[in-house]
CSV table of C-alpha atoms in Angstrom, one decimal:
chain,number,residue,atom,x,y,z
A,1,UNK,CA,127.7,49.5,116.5
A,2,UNK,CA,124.1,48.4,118.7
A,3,UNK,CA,125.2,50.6,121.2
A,4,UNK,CA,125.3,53.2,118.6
A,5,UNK,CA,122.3,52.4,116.6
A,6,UNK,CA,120.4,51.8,119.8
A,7,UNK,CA,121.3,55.5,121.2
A,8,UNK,CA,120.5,57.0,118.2
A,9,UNK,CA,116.9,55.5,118.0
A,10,UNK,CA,116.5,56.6,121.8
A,11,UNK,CA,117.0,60.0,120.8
A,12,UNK,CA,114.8,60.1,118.1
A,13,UNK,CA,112.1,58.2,120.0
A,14,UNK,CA,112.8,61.3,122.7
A,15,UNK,CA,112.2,64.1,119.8
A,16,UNK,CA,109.3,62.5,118.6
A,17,UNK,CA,107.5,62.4,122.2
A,18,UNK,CA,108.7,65.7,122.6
A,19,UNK,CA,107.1,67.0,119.3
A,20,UNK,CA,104.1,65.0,120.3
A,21,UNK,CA,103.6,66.4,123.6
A,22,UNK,CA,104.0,69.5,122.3
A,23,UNK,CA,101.3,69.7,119.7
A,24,UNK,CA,98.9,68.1,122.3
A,25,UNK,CA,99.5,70.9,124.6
A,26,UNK,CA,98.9,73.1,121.5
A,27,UNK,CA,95.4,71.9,120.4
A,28,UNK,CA,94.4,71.7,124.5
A,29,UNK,CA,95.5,75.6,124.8
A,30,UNK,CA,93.1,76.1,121.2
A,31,UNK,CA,90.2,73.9,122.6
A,32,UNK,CA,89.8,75.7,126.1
A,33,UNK,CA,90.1,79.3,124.2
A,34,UNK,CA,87.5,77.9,121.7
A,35,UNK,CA,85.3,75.9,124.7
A,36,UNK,CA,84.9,79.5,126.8
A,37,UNK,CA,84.1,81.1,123.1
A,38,UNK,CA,81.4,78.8,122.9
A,39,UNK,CA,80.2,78.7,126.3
A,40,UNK,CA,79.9,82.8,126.7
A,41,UNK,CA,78.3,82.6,123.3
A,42,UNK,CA,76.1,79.2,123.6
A,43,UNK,CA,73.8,80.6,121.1
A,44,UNK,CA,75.0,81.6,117.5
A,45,UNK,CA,72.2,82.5,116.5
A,46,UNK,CA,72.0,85.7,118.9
A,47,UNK,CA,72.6,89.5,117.6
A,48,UNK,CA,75.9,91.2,118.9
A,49,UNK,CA,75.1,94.2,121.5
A,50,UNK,CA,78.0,96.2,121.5
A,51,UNK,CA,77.0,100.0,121.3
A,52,UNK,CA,73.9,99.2,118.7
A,53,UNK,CA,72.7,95.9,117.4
A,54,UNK,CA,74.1,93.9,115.3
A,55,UNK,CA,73.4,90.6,113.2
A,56,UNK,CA,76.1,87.7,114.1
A,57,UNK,CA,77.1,87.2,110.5
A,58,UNK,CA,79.2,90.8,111.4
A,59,UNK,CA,83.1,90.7,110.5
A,60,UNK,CA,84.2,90.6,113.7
A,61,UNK,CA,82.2,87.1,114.4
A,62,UNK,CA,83.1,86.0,110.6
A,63,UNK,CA,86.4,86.1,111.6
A,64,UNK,CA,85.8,83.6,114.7
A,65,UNK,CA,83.8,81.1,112.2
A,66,UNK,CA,87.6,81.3,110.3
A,67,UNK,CA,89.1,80.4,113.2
A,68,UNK,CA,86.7,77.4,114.4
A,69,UNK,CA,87.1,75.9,110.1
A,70,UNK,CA,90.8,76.1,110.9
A,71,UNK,CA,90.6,74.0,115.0
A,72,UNK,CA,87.9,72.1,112.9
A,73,UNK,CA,91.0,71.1,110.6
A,74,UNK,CA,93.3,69.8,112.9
A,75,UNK,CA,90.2,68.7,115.7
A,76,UNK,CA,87.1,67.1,113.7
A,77,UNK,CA,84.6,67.4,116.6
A,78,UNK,CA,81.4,67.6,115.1
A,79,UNK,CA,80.3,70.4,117.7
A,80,UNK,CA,82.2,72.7,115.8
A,81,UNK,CA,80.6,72.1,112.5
A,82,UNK,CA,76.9,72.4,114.5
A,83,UNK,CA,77.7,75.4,116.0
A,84,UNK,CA,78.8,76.9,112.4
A,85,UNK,CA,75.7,75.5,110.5
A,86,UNK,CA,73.1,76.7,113.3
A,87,UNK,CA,74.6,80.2,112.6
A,88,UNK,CA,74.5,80.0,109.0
A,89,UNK,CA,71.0,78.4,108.4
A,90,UNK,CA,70.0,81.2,110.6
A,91,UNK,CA,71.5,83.9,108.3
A,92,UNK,CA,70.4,81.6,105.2
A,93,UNK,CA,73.9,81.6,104.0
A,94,UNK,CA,73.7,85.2,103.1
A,95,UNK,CA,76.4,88.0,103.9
A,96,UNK,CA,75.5,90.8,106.5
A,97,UNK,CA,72.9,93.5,104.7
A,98,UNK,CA,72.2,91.1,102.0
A,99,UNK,CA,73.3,89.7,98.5
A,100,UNK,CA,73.3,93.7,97.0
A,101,UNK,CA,76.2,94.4,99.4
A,102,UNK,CA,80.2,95.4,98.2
A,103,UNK,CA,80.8,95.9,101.9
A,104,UNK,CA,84.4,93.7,102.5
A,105,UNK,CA,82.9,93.4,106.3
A,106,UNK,CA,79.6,92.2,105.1
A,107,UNK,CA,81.1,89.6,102.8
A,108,UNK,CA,83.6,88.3,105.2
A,109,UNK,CA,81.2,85.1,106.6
A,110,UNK,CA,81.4,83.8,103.0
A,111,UNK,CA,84.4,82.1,103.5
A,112,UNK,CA,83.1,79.6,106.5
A,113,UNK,CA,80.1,79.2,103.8
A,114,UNK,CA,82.5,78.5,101.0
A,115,UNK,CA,84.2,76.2,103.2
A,116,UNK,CA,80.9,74.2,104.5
A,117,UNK,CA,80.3,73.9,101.2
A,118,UNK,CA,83.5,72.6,100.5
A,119,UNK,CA,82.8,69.6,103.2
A,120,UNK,CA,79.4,68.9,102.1
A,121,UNK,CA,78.5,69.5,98.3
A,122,UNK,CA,75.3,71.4,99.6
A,123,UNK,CA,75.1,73.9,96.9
A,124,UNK,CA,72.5,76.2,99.5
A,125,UNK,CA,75.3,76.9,100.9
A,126,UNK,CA,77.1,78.9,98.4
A,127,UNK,CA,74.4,80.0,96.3
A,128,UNK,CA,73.6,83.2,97.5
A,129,UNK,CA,77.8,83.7,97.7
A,130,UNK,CA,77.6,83.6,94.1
A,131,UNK,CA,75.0,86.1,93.4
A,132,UNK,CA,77.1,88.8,95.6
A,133,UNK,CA,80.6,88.2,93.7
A,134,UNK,CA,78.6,88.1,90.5
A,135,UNK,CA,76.8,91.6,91.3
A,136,UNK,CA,80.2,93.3,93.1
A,137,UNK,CA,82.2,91.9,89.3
A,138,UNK,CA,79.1,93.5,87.6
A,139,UNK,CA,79.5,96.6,88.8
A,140,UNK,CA,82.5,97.9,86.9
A,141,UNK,CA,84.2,99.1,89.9
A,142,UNK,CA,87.3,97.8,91.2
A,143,UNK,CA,88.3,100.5,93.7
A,144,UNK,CA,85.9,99.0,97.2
A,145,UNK,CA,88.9,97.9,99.2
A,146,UNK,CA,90.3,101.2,100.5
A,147,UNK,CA,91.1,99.9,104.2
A,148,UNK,CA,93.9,97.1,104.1
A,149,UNK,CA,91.2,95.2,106.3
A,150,UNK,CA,88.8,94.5,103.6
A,151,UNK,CA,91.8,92.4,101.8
A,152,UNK,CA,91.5,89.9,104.7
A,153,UNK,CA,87.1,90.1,104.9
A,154,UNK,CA,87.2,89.4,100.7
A,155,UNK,CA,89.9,88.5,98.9
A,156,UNK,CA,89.5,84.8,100.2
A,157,UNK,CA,85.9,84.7,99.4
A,158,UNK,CA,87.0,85.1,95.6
A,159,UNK,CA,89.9,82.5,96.1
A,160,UNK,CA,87.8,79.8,97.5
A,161,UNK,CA,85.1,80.5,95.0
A,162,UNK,CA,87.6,79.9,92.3
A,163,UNK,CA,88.9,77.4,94.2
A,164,UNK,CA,85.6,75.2,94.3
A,165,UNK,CA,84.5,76.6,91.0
A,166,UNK,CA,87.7,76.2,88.7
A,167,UNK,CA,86.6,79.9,87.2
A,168,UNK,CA,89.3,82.5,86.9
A,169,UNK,CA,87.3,85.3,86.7
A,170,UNK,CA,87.1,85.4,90.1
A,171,UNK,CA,90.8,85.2,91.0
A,172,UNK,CA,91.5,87.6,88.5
A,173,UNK,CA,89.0,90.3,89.7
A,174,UNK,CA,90.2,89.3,92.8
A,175,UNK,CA,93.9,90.5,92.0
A,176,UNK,CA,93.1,93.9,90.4
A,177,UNK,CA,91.1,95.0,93.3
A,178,UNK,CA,94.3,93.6,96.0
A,179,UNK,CA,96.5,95.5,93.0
A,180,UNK,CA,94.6,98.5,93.5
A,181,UNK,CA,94.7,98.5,96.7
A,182,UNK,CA,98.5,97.8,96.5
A,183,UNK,CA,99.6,100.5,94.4
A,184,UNK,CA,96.9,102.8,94.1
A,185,UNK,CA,94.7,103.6,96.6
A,186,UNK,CA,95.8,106.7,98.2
A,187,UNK,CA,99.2,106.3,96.1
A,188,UNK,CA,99.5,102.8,97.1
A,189,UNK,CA,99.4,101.5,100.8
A,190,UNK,CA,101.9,98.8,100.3
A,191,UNK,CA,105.4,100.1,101.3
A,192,UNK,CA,107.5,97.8,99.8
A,193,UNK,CA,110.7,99.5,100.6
A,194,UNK,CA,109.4,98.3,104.7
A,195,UNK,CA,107.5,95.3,103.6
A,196,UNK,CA,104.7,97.1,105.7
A,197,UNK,CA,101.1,98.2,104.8
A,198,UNK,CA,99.2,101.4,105.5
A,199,UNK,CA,96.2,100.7,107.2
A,200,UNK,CA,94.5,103.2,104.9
A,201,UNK,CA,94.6,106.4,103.2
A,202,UNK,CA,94.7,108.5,106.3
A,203,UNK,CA,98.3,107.1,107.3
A,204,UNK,CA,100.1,107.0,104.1
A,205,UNK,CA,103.1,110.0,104.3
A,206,UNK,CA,103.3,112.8,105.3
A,207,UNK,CA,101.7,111.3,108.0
A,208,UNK,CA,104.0,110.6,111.0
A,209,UNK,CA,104.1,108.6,114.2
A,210,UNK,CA,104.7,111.4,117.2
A,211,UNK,CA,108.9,110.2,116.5
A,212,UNK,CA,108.7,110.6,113.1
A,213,UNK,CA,108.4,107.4,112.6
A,214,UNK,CA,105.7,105.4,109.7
A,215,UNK,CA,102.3,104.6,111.1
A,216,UNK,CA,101.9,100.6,110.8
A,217,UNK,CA,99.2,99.2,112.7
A,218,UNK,CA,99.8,95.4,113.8
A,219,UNK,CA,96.5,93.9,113.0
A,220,UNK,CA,96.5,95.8,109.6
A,221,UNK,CA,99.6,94.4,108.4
A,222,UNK,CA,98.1,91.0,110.4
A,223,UNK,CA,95.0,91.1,108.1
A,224,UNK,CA,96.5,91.6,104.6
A,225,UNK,CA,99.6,88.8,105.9
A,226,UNK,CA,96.5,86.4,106.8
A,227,UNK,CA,95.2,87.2,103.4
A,228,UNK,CA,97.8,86.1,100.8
A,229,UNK,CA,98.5,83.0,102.9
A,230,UNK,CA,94.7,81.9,102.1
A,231,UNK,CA,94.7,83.1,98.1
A,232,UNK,CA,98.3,81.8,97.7
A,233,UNK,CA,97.0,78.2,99.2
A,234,UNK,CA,93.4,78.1,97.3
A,235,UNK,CA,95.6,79.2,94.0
A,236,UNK,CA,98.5,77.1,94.3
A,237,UNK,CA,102.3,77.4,93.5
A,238,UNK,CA,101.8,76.8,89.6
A,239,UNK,CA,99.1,79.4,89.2
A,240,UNK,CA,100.3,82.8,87.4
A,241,UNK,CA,99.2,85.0,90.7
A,242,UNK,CA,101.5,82.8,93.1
A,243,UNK,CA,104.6,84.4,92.6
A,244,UNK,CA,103.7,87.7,93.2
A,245,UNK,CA,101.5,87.2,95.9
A,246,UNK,CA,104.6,85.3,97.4
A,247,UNK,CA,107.0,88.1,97.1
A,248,UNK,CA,104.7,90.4,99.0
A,249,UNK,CA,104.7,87.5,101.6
A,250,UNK,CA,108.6,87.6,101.7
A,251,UNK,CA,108.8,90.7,102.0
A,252,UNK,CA,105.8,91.0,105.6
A,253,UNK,CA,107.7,88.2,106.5
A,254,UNK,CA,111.4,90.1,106.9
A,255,UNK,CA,109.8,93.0,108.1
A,256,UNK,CA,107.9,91.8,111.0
A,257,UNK,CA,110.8,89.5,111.9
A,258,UNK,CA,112.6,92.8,112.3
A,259,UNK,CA,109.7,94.4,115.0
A,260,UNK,CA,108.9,91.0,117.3
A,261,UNK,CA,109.4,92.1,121.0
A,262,UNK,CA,111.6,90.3,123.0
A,263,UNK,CA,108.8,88.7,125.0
A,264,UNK,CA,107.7,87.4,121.5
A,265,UNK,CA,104.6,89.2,121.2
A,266,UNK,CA,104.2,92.2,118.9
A,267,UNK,CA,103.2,95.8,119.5
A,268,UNK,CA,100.1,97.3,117.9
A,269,UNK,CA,102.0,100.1,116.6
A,270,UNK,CA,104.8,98.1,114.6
A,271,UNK,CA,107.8,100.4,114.0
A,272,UNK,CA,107.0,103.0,116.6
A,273,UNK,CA,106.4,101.9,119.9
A,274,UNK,CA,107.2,104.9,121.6
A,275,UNK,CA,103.4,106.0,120.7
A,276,UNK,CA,101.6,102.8,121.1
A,277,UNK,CA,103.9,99.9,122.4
A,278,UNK,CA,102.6,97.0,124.5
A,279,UNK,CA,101.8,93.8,124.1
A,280,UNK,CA,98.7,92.6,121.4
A,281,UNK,CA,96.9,89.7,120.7
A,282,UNK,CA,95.5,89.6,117.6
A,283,UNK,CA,99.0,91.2,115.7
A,284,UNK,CA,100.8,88.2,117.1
A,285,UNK,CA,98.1,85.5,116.2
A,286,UNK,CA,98.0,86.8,112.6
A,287,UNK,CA,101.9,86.9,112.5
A,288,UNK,CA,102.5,83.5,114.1
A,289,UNK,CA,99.5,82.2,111.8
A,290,UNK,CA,101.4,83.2,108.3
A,291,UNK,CA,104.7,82.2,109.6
A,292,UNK,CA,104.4,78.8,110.4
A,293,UNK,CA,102.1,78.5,107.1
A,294,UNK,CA,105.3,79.9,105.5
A,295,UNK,CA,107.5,77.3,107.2
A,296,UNK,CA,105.3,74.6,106.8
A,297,UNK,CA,105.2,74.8,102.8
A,298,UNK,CA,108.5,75.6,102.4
A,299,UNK,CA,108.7,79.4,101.8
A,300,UNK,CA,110.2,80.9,105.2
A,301,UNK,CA,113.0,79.2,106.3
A,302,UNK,CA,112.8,76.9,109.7
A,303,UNK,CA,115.9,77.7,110.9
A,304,UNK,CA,115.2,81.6,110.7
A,305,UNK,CA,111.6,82.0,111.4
A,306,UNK,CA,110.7,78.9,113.4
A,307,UNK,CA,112.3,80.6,116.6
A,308,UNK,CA,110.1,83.2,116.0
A,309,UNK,CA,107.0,81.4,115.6
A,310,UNK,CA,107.9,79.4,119.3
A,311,UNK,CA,108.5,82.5,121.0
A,312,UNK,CA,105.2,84.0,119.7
A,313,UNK,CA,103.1,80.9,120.3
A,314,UNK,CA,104.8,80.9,124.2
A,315,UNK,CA,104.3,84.6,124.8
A,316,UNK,CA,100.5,84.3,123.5
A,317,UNK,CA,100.4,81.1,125.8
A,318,UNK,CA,102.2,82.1,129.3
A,319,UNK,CA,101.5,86.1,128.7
A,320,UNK,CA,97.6,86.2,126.9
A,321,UNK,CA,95.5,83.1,127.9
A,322,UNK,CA,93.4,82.9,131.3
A,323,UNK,CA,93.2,79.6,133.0
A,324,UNK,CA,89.5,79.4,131.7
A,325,UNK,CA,90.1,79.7,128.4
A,326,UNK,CA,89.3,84.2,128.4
A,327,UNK,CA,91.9,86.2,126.1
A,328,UNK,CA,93.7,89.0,127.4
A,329,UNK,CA,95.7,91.8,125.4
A,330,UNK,CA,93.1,92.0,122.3
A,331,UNK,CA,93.0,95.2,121.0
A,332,UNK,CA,89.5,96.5,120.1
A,333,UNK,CA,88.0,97.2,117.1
A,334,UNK,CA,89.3,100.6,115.3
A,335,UNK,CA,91.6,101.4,112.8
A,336,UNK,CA,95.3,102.0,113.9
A,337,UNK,CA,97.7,101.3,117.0
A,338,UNK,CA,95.6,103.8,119.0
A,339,UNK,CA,92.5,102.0,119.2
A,340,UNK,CA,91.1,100.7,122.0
A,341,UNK,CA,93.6,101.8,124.5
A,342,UNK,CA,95.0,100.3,127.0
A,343,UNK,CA,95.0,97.0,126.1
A,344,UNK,CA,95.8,95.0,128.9
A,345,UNK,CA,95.4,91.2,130.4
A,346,UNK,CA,92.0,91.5,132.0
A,347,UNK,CA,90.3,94.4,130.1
A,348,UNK,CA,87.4,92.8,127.9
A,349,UNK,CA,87.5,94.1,124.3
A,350,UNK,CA,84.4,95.6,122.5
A,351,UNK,CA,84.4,92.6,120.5
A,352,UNK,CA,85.4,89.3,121.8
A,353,UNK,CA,85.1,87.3,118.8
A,354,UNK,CA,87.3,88.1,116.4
A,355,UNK,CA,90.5,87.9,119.1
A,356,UNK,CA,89.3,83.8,119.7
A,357,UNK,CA,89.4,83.7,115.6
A,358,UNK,CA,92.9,85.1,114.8
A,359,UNK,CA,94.0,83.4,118.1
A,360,UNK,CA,92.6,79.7,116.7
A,361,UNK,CA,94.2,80.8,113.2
A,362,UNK,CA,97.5,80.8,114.4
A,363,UNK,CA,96.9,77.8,117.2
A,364,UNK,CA,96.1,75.6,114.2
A,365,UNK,CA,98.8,76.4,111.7
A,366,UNK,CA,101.2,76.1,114.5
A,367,UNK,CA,100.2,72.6,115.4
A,368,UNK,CA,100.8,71.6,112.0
A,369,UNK,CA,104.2,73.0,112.2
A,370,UNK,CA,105.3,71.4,115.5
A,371,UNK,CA,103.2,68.3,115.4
């Protein structure tokens, strides 16, 4: 009966090291992605150059500042939180193009706001977040997100604010403009009968792939799946939107177990790969990020998706990121499977900021699920 008892804690002394080492090597792949991030871009503060110039409060660097707020979850180094707050006092906690803007991209850096604020009670921070939402609700309008995109950029800004706030109004106007985006725009982009999204108007049928097949772009269908797993955690399980939200999650979640390559990456054209197939970053990152979120609170189950979420996380390891920490096979900014082609291991993107952000996403929910 020792021998027994004594073989059976030896083996769960074994999976516990294991699980342990794991995670470790998981937040050491997250900090040397986020350490050459950091170092390329030592000073936040610095407009983008990529074509034109650009402020750094753009989407595309918004999306990294999500990233950092989710490594800063699992990693508390204060460098990350002075690196954030030297780019927002620069800005003055404003979105891009100022408070009058409905822009989804320009609203996007409101969530690492929302979130300082979160940490630190400053309202300065949040104040000028406020005055947007209030001026976008004002405007009688519900019909501004007509790219699936803009569901990831804004929808969370409204969840956290109603999250720190404890005012429905902004969840609520929150869920008619997803719900217009859902069913409506262009005759609704949400195909629920593929649990895939349209990336906009442009794509939705009789638009066809070159086989005939639906046009589903990766990191579309990566934004809206990043989305709901943010509203659906600010809101809760008990709140009235959860449940729908949730099904739409269900149903992402069956449809892109159904297009994972067998390397474990995805390709940026989903269900037609004839057209664009290859491997992609930023699809995967977005994919891996909602499915272990899903595992973790109990809505996918382990046994089905957690495969799934270690083959991603080794593909994006072994098959995406350099020795020092650079990201290969990010897509670059555009709006379908065709954009920024080839994507391959050494080519640098347009952008390089928002690939470190989606990749840190799914790094950090990941850790939580194997830690």
């Amino acid at each position: 009966m020792n021998k027994v008892f004594f073989l059976l804690v030896m083996m769960l002394s074994s999976m516990v090291a294991t699980a342990q080492n794991q995670s470790e090597d998981v937040l050491a792949t997250a900090r040397k992605v986020n350490t050459y991030f950091m170092t390329m871009h030592a000073d936040p503060t610095l407009d983008t150059n990529v074509g034109r110039i650009r402020p750094s409060n753009l989407w595309t660097r918004a999306v990294y500042y999500e990233g950092l707020m989710a490594l800063y979850e699992i990693d508390n180094n204060p460098e990350y939180i002075n690196y954030t707050d030297r780019w927002a006092n620069h800005h003055k906690w404003t979105p891009r193009n100022g408070i009058k803007t409905t822009d989804a991209d320009d609203q996007c850096c409101q969530q690492t706001y929302i979130d300082r604020y979160v940490m630190t009670k400053d309202n300065r921070m949040i104040e000028h977040v406020k005055e947007n939402l209030e001026l976008q609700m004002n405007s009688g309008k519900i019909g501004y997100w007509t790219w699936i995109d803009a569901i990831q950029m804004a929808m969370p800004v409204y969840s956290k604010m109603f999250r720190v706030t404890g005012e429905r109004r902004y969840i609520d106007h929150a869920m008619k403009m997803y719900t217009w985006s859902r069913d409506t725009c262009g005759g609704g982009l949400f195909n629920t009968a593929e649990g895939l999204w349209w990336r906009d108007a442009d794509y939705v049928p009789p638009y066809k792939e070159s086989d005939g097949q639906n046009c589903y772009w990766s990191r579309g269908s990566g934004w809206v799946y990043a989305a709901l797993v943010k509203v659906m955690t600010d809101i809760g399980k008990k709140d009235k939107y959860f449940k729908s939200l949730k099904r739409d999650f269900i149903l992402m979640s069956e449809a892109l177990l159904k297009c994972q390559r067998e390397d474990g990456l995805w390709n940026p054209s989903l269900v037609s790969p004839v057209t664009y197939g290859g491997k992609e970053l930023t699809g995967t990152a977005l994919f891996l990020y909602g499915m272990s979120w899903g595992i973790n609170n109990g809505i996918l189950k382990a046994k089905k998706y957690r495969p799934v979420c270690d083959r991603a996380w080794k593909a994006l390891v072994n098959d995406c990121v350099h020795a020092d920490g650079f990201l290969g096979y990010v897509q670059g900014t555009g709006k379908d499977p065709s954009a920024g082609q080839p994507v391959t291991y050494t080519k640098v993107p347009d952008f390089d900021d928002y690939g470190t952000g989606c990749f840190l996403l799914g790094a950090a929910e990941y850790y939580k699920l194997v830690r």
